[in-house]
Amino acid sequence: MTLVIAHRGASADEKENTLPAFERAIELGADYIELDVQASSDGALVVFHDLLLDRLTPLRGPLWTRPLAALREHDVPTLEEVLELASGRIGLMVEIKNPWLHRRHDIVARIVGLLNGDAVVLSFSRRAILEARRLRPDLRTMQHVGFRVPIHRAAGAWAAGFDIDRVTPSGLAKAQRLGLRTAVYTVNEPARMLELQELGVAGIFTDCPDLARAALARRPG
């Protein structure tokens, strides 16, 4: 079965990485929600993708310069709030964003310490993935590849994550030969979803989990 992973929640329907987006993903039958975690200036673990606040809030500048109280005013949830919403209802894929910026807040250790054993930890940072595996060997990890991270660097992780604009059949096959599951982000076209399913991709990140669920049901995964 190809997993349907709601990319930042059902972000085609609701503002990304917000509690309504995650709630909507549950309603639409996603297998997992994917969320991005950073730290506020006062060390809170908050769910937000971008380095800068400009695109999604009226605030300007880096997220890490703002305290939790300021972020709460603009619908930025904490990791703990998302965990509470999702508990027993949907799987979690938690991406550690910009870990080098948040070293003083020890975010890798704090994030993995909050997760149950069914969660998956994601990152572009090889160092963050290795630290997560050391601290919580029971957790599955997904190493994003491409963007100067070669596929072989994902060896030892549970899965490799590929960008839809860079993924190739040969790249997927190489990862699979290394014993890795494969996932691709962000896929919103049903035809591409079916192509990836045929190539044995284990998970598809999508803004439209209802569309993915319908497309992938057309043939067995």
Coordinates of N, CA and C in Angstrom, one line a residue:
M1 N 0.8 -1.2 0.0 CA 0.0 0.0 0.0 C 0.9 1.2 0.0
T2 N 0.5 2.2 -0.8 CA 1.2 3.5 -0.9 C 0.6 4.4 0.1
L3 N 1.4 4.9 1.1 CA 0.9 5.8 2.1 C 0.6 7.2 1.6
V4 N -0.5 7.7 2.0 CA -0.9 9.1 1.7 C -0.5 10.0 2.9
I5 N 0.4 10.9 2.6 CA 1.0 11.7 3.7 C 0.6 13.2 3.4
A6 N -0.2 13.7 4.3 CA -0.8 15.1 4.1 C 0.4 16.1 4.4
H7 N 0.8 16.7 3.4 CA 2.0 17.6 3.4 C 1.6 18.9 4.2
R8 N 2.1 19.1 5.3 CA 1.8 20.2 6.2 C 0.3 20.2 6.5
G9 N -0.3 19.0 6.6 CA -1.7 18.9 6.7 C -2.4 18.9 5.4
A10 N -3.7 19.1 5.4 CA -4.5 19.2 4.1 C -4.3 20.7 3.7
S11 N -3.1 21.0 3.2 CA -2.8 22.4 2.9 C -3.4 23.0 1.7
A12 N -4.1 22.2 0.9 CA -4.9 22.8 -0.2 C -6.2 23.3 0.3
D13 N -6.6 22.8 1.5 CA -7.9 23.3 2.0 C -7.8 24.3 3.2
E14 N -6.7 24.2 3.9 CA -6.5 25.0 5.1 C -5.1 25.6 5.1
K15 N -4.9 26.6 5.9 CA -3.5 27.2 6.0 C -2.6 26.1 6.5
E16 N -1.5 26.0 5.8 CA -0.5 24.9 6.1 C 0.0 24.9 7.5
N17 N 0.3 23.7 8.1 CA 0.9 23.6 9.4 C 0.1 24.2 10.5
T18 N -1.2 24.2 10.3 CA -2.1 24.7 11.4 C -3.0 23.6 11.9
L19 N -3.5 23.8 13.1 CA -4.4 22.7 13.6 C -5.6 22.4 12.7
P20 N -6.2 23.4 12.1 CA -7.3 23.1 11.1 C -6.8 22.3 9.9
A21 N -5.6 22.5 9.4 CA -5.1 21.7 8.3 C -4.8 20.3 8.7
F22 N -4.4 20.1 10.0 CA -4.2 18.7 10.4 C -5.5 18.0 10.7
E23 N -6.5 18.7 11.2 CA -7.8 18.2 11.5 C -8.4 17.8 10.1
R24 N -8.3 18.6 9.2 CA -8.9 18.3 7.8 C -8.2 17.1 7.2
A25 N -6.9 16.9 7.4 CA -6.2 15.7 6.9 C -6.8 14.5 7.5
I26 N -7.1 14.5 8.8 CA -7.7 13.3 9.4 C -9.1 13.1 8.8
E27 N -9.9 14.1 8.6 CA -11.2 14.0 8.0 C -11.1 13.3 6.6
L28 N -10.1 13.7 5.9 CA -10.0 13.2 4.5 C -9.3 11.9 4.3
G29 N -8.9 11.3 5.4 CA -8.4 9.9 5.4 C -7.0 9.7 5.1
A30 N -6.1 10.7 5.4 CA -4.7 10.5 5.2 C -4.2 9.5 6.2
D31 N -3.1 8.9 5.8 CA -2.4 7.9 6.7 C -1.5 8.6 7.7
Y32 N -0.9 9.7 7.2 CA 0.0 10.5 8.1 C -0.2 12.0 7.8
I33 N 0.2 12.8 8.8 CA 0.4 14.2 8.6 C 1.9 14.4 8.7
E34 N 2.3 15.3 7.8 CA 3.7 15.8 7.9 C 3.7 17.2 8.4
L35 N 4.6 17.5 9.3 CA 4.7 18.8 9.9 C 6.2 19.2 10.1
D36 N 6.4 20.5 10.2 CA 7.8 21.0 10.3 C 8.0 21.7 11.7
V37 N 9.1 21.4 12.3 CA 9.3 21.9 13.7 C 10.5 22.7 13.8
Q38 N 10.4 23.9 14.4 CA 11.5 24.8 14.6 C 11.4 25.3 16.1
A39 N 12.2 26.2 16.5 CA 12.2 26.7 17.9 C 11.9 28.2 17.8
S40 N 11.1 28.7 18.7 CA 10.9 30.2 18.9 C 12.1 30.8 19.6
S41 N 12.1 32.1 19.8 CA 13.2 32.7 20.5 C 13.3 32.3 21.9
D42 N 12.2 31.9 22.5 CA 12.2 31.5 23.9 C 12.2 29.9 24.0
G43 N 12.5 29.2 22.9 CA 12.8 27.8 23.0 C 11.6 26.9 22.8
A44 N 10.4 27.5 22.5 CA 9.2 26.6 22.3 C 9.4 25.9 21.0
L45 N 8.9 24.6 21.0 CA 8.9 23.9 19.7 C 7.6 24.2 19.0
V46 N 7.8 24.9 17.9 CA 6.6 25.4 17.1 C 6.6 24.7 15.7
V47 N 5.4 24.7 15.1 CA 5.2 24.0 13.9 C 5.0 25.1 12.8
F48 N 6.1 25.2 11.9 CA 6.1 26.2 10.9 C 7.2 25.8 9.9
H49 N 7.0 26.0 8.6 CA 7.9 25.5 7.6 C 9.0 26.5 7.3
D50 N 8.7 27.7 7.0 CA 9.6 28.7 6.4 C 10.6 29.2 7.5
L51 N 11.8 29.6 7.0 CA 12.7 30.3 7.9 C 12.2 31.6 8.3
L52 N 11.6 32.3 7.3 CA 11.0 33.6 7.5 C 9.5 33.6 7.7
L53 N 9.0 34.5 8.5 CA 7.5 34.6 8.8 C 6.7 35.3 7.7
D54 N 7.4 35.9 6.7 CA 6.7 36.8 5.8 C 5.6 36.2 5.0
R55 N 5.8 35.0 4.5 CA 4.8 34.4 3.5 C 3.5 34.1 4.2
L56 N 3.5 33.7 5.4 CA 2.3 33.1 6.1 C 1.7 34.0 7.2
T57 N 2.4 35.0 7.6 CA 1.9 35.8 8.7 C 2.2 37.3 8.4
P58 N 1.6 38.2 9.1 CA 1.9 39.7 8.9 C 3.2 40.0 9.5
L59 N 3.9 39.1 10.2 CA 5.2 39.4 10.8 C 6.2 39.4 9.8
R60 N 7.4 40.0 10.1 CA 8.5 40.0 9.1 C 9.7 39.4 9.8
G61 N 10.6 38.8 9.0 CA 11.9 38.3 9.6 C 11.8 36.9 10.0
P62 N 12.9 36.4 10.6 CA 13.1 35.0 11.0 C 12.2 34.6 12.1
L63 N 11.7 33.4 12.0 CA 10.8 32.9 13.1 C 11.6 32.8 14.4
W64 N 12.9 32.5 14.3 CA 13.6 32.2 15.6 C 13.8 33.5 16.4
T65 N 13.5 34.7 15.9 CA 13.6 35.9 16.6 C 12.4 36.3 17.4
R66 N 11.3 35.5 17.2 CA 10.0 35.8 17.9 C 9.7 34.8 19.0
P67 N 9.1 35.3 20.1 CA 8.7 34.4 21.2 C 7.4 33.7 20.8
L68 N 7.1 32.7 21.6 CA 5.9 31.9 21.4 C 4.7 32.7 21.4
A69 N 4.6 33.7 22.4 CA 3.4 34.5 22.5 C 3.1 35.2 21.2
A70 N 4.1 35.8 20.6 CA 3.9 36.5 19.3 C 3.4 35.6 18.2
L71 N 4.0 34.4 18.2 CA 3.6 33.4 17.1 C 2.2 32.9 17.3
R72 N 1.8 32.7 18.5 CA 0.5 32.2 18.8 C -0.6 33.1 18.2
E73 N -0.3 34.4 18.2 CA -1.3 35.3 17.7 C -1.6 35.1 16.2
H74 N -0.7 34.3 15.5 CA -0.9 34.1 14.1 C -1.0 32.6 13.7
D75 N -1.7 31.9 14.6 CA -2.1 30.5 14.4 C -0.9 29.5 14.2
V76 N 0.2 29.9 14.8 CA 1.3 28.9 14.8 C 1.2 28.0 16.0
P77 N 1.0 26.7 15.8 CA 0.8 25.8 16.9 C 2.1 25.3 17.5
T78 N 2.1 24.8 18.7 CA 3.2 24.1 19.2 C 3.2 22.6 18.8
L79 N 4.4 22.0 18.9 CA 4.4 20.6 18.6 C 3.5 19.8 19.6
E80 N 3.5 20.2 20.8 CA 2.7 19.5 21.8 C 1.2 19.5 21.4
E81 N 0.7 20.7 20.9 CA -0.7 20.8 20.5 C -1.0 19.9 19.3
V82 N -0.1 19.7 18.4 CA -0.3 18.9 17.3 C -0.3 17.4 17.7
L83 N 0.6 17.1 18.6 CA 0.7 15.7 19.1 C -0.7 15.3 19.8
E84 N -1.2 16.3 20.6 CA -2.4 16.0 21.3 C -3.6 15.8 20.3
L85 N -3.6 16.7 19.2 CA -4.7 16.5 18.2 C -4.6 15.2 17.5
A86 N -3.4 14.8 17.2 CA -3.2 13.6 16.4 C -3.3 12.3 17.1
S87 N -3.1 12.3 18.4 CA -2.9 11.1 19.2 C -4.0 10.1 19.0
G88 N -3.7 8.9 18.5 CA -4.6 7.8 18.3 C -5.5 8.0 17.1
R89 N -5.2 9.0 16.3 CA -6.1 9.3 15.1 C -5.4 9.2 13.8
I90 N -4.1 9.5 13.8 CA -3.3 9.6 12.5 C -1.8 9.5 12.8
G91 N -1.1 8.9 11.8 CA 0.4 8.8 12.0 C 1.0 10.2 11.8
L92 N 2.3 10.3 12.3 CA 3.0 11.6 12.3 C 4.3 11.4 11.6
M93 N 4.6 12.3 10.7 CA 6.0 12.5 10.1 C 6.4 13.9 10.5
V94 N 7.5 13.9 11.3 CA 7.9 15.2 11.9 C 9.3 15.6 11.3
E95 N 9.3 16.7 10.6 CA 10.5 17.1 10.0 C 11.2 18.2 10.9
I96 N 12.5 17.9 11.1 CA 13.3 18.9 11.9 C 13.9 19.9 11.0
K97 N 13.4 21.1 11.1 CA 13.9 22.2 10.2 C 15.0 23.0 10.8
N98 N 16.0 23.3 10.0 CA 17.1 24.2 10.4 C 17.7 23.9 11.7
P99 N 18.1 22.6 12.0 CA 18.5 22.3 13.4 C 19.8 23.1 13.8
W100 N 20.6 23.5 12.8 CA 21.8 24.2 13.2 C 21.5 25.6 13.8
L101 N 20.3 26.1 13.5 CA 19.9 27.4 14.0 C 19.4 27.3 15.5
H102 N 19.1 26.1 15.9 CA 18.4 25.9 17.1 C 19.2 25.1 18.1
R103 N 20.5 25.0 17.9 CA 21.3 24.1 18.7 C 21.2 24.4 20.2
R104 N 21.1 25.7 20.5 CA 21.0 26.1 22.0 C 19.8 25.6 22.6
H105 N 18.7 25.3 21.8 CA 17.5 24.8 22.4 C 17.4 23.3 22.3
D106 N 18.4 22.6 21.8 CA 18.5 21.2 21.8 C 17.3 20.6 21.2
I107 N 16.9 21.0 20.0 CA 15.6 20.7 19.5 C 15.5 19.2 19.1
V108 N 16.6 18.6 18.6 CA 16.5 17.2 18.1 C 16.1 16.3 19.3
A109 N 16.8 16.5 20.4 CA 16.6 15.6 21.6 C 15.2 15.9 22.1
R110 N 14.8 17.1 22.2 CA 13.5 17.5 22.7 C 12.3 17.0 21.8
I111 N 12.5 17.1 20.5 CA 11.5 16.6 19.6 C 11.3 15.1 19.7
V112 N 12.4 14.3 19.6 CA 12.3 12.9 19.6 C 11.8 12.4 21.0
G113 N 12.1 13.1 22.0 CA 11.6 12.8 23.4 C 10.1 12.8 23.5
L114 N 9.5 13.6 22.7 CA 8.0 13.7 22.8 C 7.3 12.8 21.9
L115 N 7.9 12.1 21.0 CA 7.3 11.3 20.0 C 7.0 9.8 20.5
N116 N 5.9 9.3 20.0 CA 5.7 7.8 20.3 C 6.4 7.0 19.3
G117 N 6.5 5.7 19.5 CA 7.3 4.8 18.7 C 6.8 4.6 17.3
D118 N 5.6 5.1 16.9 CA 5.1 5.0 15.6 C 5.4 6.2 14.7
A119 N 6.0 7.2 15.3 CA 6.3 8.4 14.5 C 7.5 8.2 13.6
V120 N 7.6 9.0 12.6 CA 8.8 9.1 11.7 C 9.4 10.4 11.8
V121 N 10.7 10.5 11.9 CA 11.5 11.7 12.0 C 12.1 12.0 10.6
L122 N 12.0 13.2 10.1 CA 12.5 13.5 8.8 C 13.5 14.7 8.9
S123 N 14.4 14.8 8.0 CA 15.3 16.0 8.0 C 16.1 15.9 6.7
F124 N 16.5 17.1 6.2 CA 17.6 17.2 5.3 C 19.0 17.0 5.9
S125 N 19.0 17.3 7.2 CA 20.3 17.3 8.0 C 20.7 15.9 8.4
R126 N 21.8 15.4 7.8 CA 22.2 14.1 8.1 C 22.6 14.0 9.6
R127 N 23.2 15.1 10.1 CA 23.5 15.1 11.6 C 22.3 14.9 12.4
A128 N 21.2 15.6 12.1 CA 20.0 15.5 12.9 C 19.4 14.1 12.8
I129 N 19.4 13.5 11.6 CA 18.9 12.1 11.5 C 19.8 11.1 12.4
L130 N 21.1 11.3 12.3 CA 22.0 10.4 13.1 C 21.7 10.6 14.6
E131 N 21.5 11.9 15.0 CA 21.3 12.1 16.4 C 19.9 11.5 16.9
A132 N 18.9 11.7 16.0 CA 17.6 11.1 16.3 C 17.7 9.6 16.5
R133 N 18.5 8.9 15.6 CA 18.6 7.5 15.6 C 19.4 7.1 16.9
R134 N 20.4 7.9 17.3 CA 21.1 7.5 18.5 C 20.3 7.6 19.7
L135 N 19.5 8.7 19.8 CA 18.7 9.0 21.0 C 17.4 8.1 21.1
R136 N 16.9 7.8 19.9 CA 15.6 7.0 19.8 C 15.7 5.9 18.7
P137 N 16.5 4.9 19.0 CA 16.7 3.8 17.9 C 15.4 3.1 17.6
D138 N 14.3 3.3 18.4 CA 13.0 2.7 18.1 C 12.3 3.5 17.0
L139 N 12.6 4.8 16.8 CA 11.9 5.6 15.8 C 12.4 5.3 14.4
R140 N 11.5 5.4 13.4 CA 11.9 5.4 12.0 C 12.4 6.8 11.6
T141 N 13.3 6.8 10.7 CA 13.8 8.1 10.2 C 13.8 8.1 8.7
M142 N 13.6 9.3 8.1 CA 13.6 9.5 6.7 C 14.6 10.6 6.4
Q143 N 15.6 10.3 5.6 CA 16.6 11.2 5.1 C 16.2 11.8 3.8
H144 N 15.9 13.1 3.7 CA 15.7 13.7 2.4 C 17.0 13.7 1.6
V145 N 16.9 13.4 0.4 CA 18.1 13.4 -0.5 C 17.9 14.3 -1.7
G146 N 19.0 14.5 -2.4 CA 19.0 15.6 -3.4 C 19.5 16.8 -2.7
F147 N 19.6 17.9 -3.5 CA 20.0 19.2 -3.0 C 21.4 19.0 -2.2
R148 N 22.3 18.3 -2.9 CA 23.6 18.1 -2.3 C 23.7 17.0 -1.3
V149 N 22.6 16.3 -1.1 CA 22.6 15.1 -0.2 C 22.5 13.8 -1.1
P150 N 23.5 13.1 -1.3 CA 23.5 11.9 -2.2 C 22.6 10.8 -1.6
I151 N 22.1 9.9 -2.4 CA 21.2 8.9 -2.0 C 21.9 8.0 -1.0
H152 N 23.2 7.7 -1.2 CA 23.9 6.7 -0.3 C 24.0 7.3 1.1
R153 N 23.9 8.6 1.3 CA 23.9 9.2 2.7 C 22.7 8.8 3.5
A154 N 21.7 8.3 2.9 CA 20.5 7.8 3.6 C 20.6 6.4 4.1
A155 N 21.6 5.7 3.8 CA 21.8 4.4 4.3 C 21.7 4.3 5.8
G156 N 21.0 3.3 6.3 CA 20.8 3.2 7.7 C 19.5 3.8 8.2
A157 N 18.9 4.7 7.4 CA 17.6 5.3 7.7 C 16.5 4.3 7.3
W158 N 15.3 4.6 7.7 CA 14.2 3.7 7.2 C 13.8 4.0 5.8
A159 N 13.9 5.3 5.4 CA 13.4 5.7 4.1 C 14.2 6.9 3.6
A160 N 14.1 7.1 2.3 CA 14.7 8.3 1.6 C 13.6 9.1 1.0
G161 N 13.6 10.4 1.2 CA 12.6 11.3 0.7 C 13.1 12.0 -0.6
F162 N 12.4 12.1 -1.6 CA 12.8 12.7 -2.9 C 11.8 13.8 -3.3
D163 N 12.4 14.9 -3.9 CA 11.6 16.0 -4.4 C 11.0 15.5 -5.8
I164 N 9.8 15.9 -6.0 CA 9.1 15.5 -7.2 C 9.8 16.0 -8.5
D165 N 10.4 17.1 -8.4 CA 11.1 17.7 -9.6 C 12.4 17.1 -9.8
R166 N 12.9 16.3 -8.9 CA 14.3 15.7 -9.1 C 14.3 14.2 -9.1
V167 N 13.2 13.6 -8.7 CA 13.1 12.1 -8.6 C 13.2 11.5 -9.9
T168 N 13.9 10.3 -10.0 CA 14.0 9.6 -11.2 C 13.8 8.1 -10.9
P169 N 13.4 7.3 -11.9 CA 13.3 5.9 -11.6 C 14.6 5.2 -11.2
S170 N 15.7 5.7 -11.7 CA 17.0 5.1 -11.3 C 17.3 5.5 -9.9
G171 N 17.0 6.7 -9.5 CA 17.2 7.1 -8.1 C 16.4 6.3 -7.1
L172 N 15.1 6.1 -7.4 CA 14.3 5.3 -6.6 C 14.8 3.9 -6.5
A173 N 15.2 3.3 -7.6 CA 15.8 2.0 -7.6 C 17.0 1.8 -6.8
K174 N 17.9 2.9 -6.9 CA 19.1 2.8 -6.1 C 18.8 2.8 -4.6
A175 N 17.9 3.7 -4.2 CA 17.5 3.7 -2.8 C 16.9 2.4 -2.3
Q176 N 16.1 1.8 -3.2 CA 15.4 0.5 -2.8 C 16.5 -0.6 -2.7
R177 N 17.5 -0.5 -3.6 CA 18.6 -1.5 -3.5 C 19.4 -1.4 -2.2
L178 N 19.4 -0.2 -1.6 CA 20.0 0.0 -0.3 C 19.1 -0.4 0.9
G179 N 18.0 -0.9 0.6 CA 17.0 -1.4 1.6 C 16.2 -0.3 2.2
L180 N 16.1 0.9 1.4 CA 15.3 2.0 1.9 C 13.9 2.0 1.3
R181 N 12.9 2.4 2.2 CA 11.6 2.8 1.6 C 11.8 4.1 0.9
T182 N 10.9 4.4 0.0 CA 11.0 5.7 -0.7 C 9.7 6.5 -0.6
A183 N 9.8 7.8 -0.5 CA 8.7 8.7 -0.5 C 9.0 9.9 -1.4
V184 N 8.0 10.5 -1.9 CA 8.2 11.7 -2.8 C 7.3 12.8 -2.4
Y185 N 7.8 14.0 -2.5 CA 7.1 15.2 -2.1 C 7.2 16.3 -3.3
T186 N 6.4 17.1 -3.5 CA 5.0 17.2 -3.1 C 4.2 16.9 -4.3
V187 N 3.3 15.9 -4.3 CA 2.7 15.4 -5.5 C 1.2 15.7 -5.5
N188 N 0.7 16.5 -6.4 CA -0.7 16.8 -6.4 C -1.5 16.5 -7.7
E189 N -0.8 15.8 -8.6 CA -1.4 15.3 -9.9 C -1.6 13.8 -9.8
P190 N -2.9 13.4 -10.0 CA -3.2 12.0 -9.9 C -2.3 11.1 -10.9
A191 N -2.1 11.6 -12.1 CA -1.3 10.7 -13.0 C 0.1 10.5 -12.4
R192 N 0.7 11.5 -11.8 CA 2.1 11.3 -11.2 C 2.0 10.4 -10.0
M193 N 0.9 10.5 -9.3 CA 0.8 9.6 -8.1 C 0.8 8.1 -8.6
L194 N 0.0 7.9 -9.7 CA -0.1 6.5 -10.2 C 1.3 6.0 -10.7
E195 N 2.0 6.9 -11.4 CA 3.3 6.5 -11.9 C 4.3 6.1 -10.8
L196 N 4.2 6.9 -9.7 CA 5.1 6.7 -8.5 C 4.7 5.4 -7.8
Q197 N 3.4 5.1 -7.8 CA 2.9 3.9 -7.2 C 3.5 2.7 -8.0
E198 N 3.4 2.8 -9.3 CA 3.9 1.7 -10.1 C 5.4 1.5 -9.9
L199 N 6.2 2.5 -9.5 CA 7.6 2.4 -9.3 C 7.9 1.9 -7.9
G200 N 6.9 1.6 -7.1 CA 7.1 1.0 -5.8 C 7.3 2.0 -4.7
V201 N 7.0 3.3 -4.9 CA 7.1 4.3 -3.9 C 6.2 4.0 -2.7
A202 N 6.8 4.1 -1.5 CA 6.0 3.7 -0.3 C 5.1 4.8 0.2
G203 N 5.4 6.1 -0.1 CA 4.6 7.2 0.4 C 4.7 8.3 -0.5
I204 N 3.5 9.0 -0.5 CA 3.4 10.2 -1.4 C 2.9 11.4 -0.5
F205 N 3.8 12.4 -0.4 CA 3.4 13.6 0.3 C 2.5 14.5 -0.7
T206 N 1.4 14.9 -0.2 CA 0.5 15.7 -1.0 C -0.2 16.8 -0.2
D207 N -0.6 17.9 -0.9 CA -1.4 18.9 -0.3 C -2.9 18.5 -0.3
C208 N -3.2 17.4 -1.1 CA -4.6 17.0 -1.4 C -4.8 15.6 -1.0
P209 N -4.9 15.2 0.2 CA -5.0 13.8 0.6 C -6.2 13.1 0.0
D210 N -7.3 13.8 -0.1 CA -8.5 13.2 -0.7 C -8.3 12.8 -2.2
L211 N -7.6 13.7 -2.9 CA -7.3 13.4 -4.3 C -6.4 12.2 -4.4
A212 N -5.4 12.1 -3.5 CA -4.4 11.0 -3.5 C -5.1 9.7 -3.1
R213 N -6.0 9.8 -2.1 CA -6.7 8.6 -1.7 C -7.5 8.0 -2.9
A214 N -8.2 8.9 -3.6 CA -9.0 8.5 -4.7 C -8.2 7.9 -5.8
A215 N -7.1 8.6 -6.2 CA -6.2 8.2 -7.3 C -5.6 6.8 -7.0
L216 N -5.1 6.6 -5.8 CA -4.3 5.4 -5.5 C -5.3 4.2 -5.3
A217 N -6.5 4.5 -5.1 CA -7.5 3.4 -4.9 C -7.9 2.8 -6.3
R218 N -7.5 3.5 -7.4 CA -7.9 3.0 -8.7 C -7.2 1.6 -9.0
R219 N -6.0 1.4 -8.4 CA -5.4 0.1 -8.7 C -4.7 -0.3 -7.4
P220 N -4.5 -1.5 -7.1 CA -3.9 -1.9 -5.8 C -2.4 -1.4 -5.7
G221 N -2.0 -1.0 -4.4 CA -0.7 -0.5 -4.2 C 0.1 -1.5 -3.5

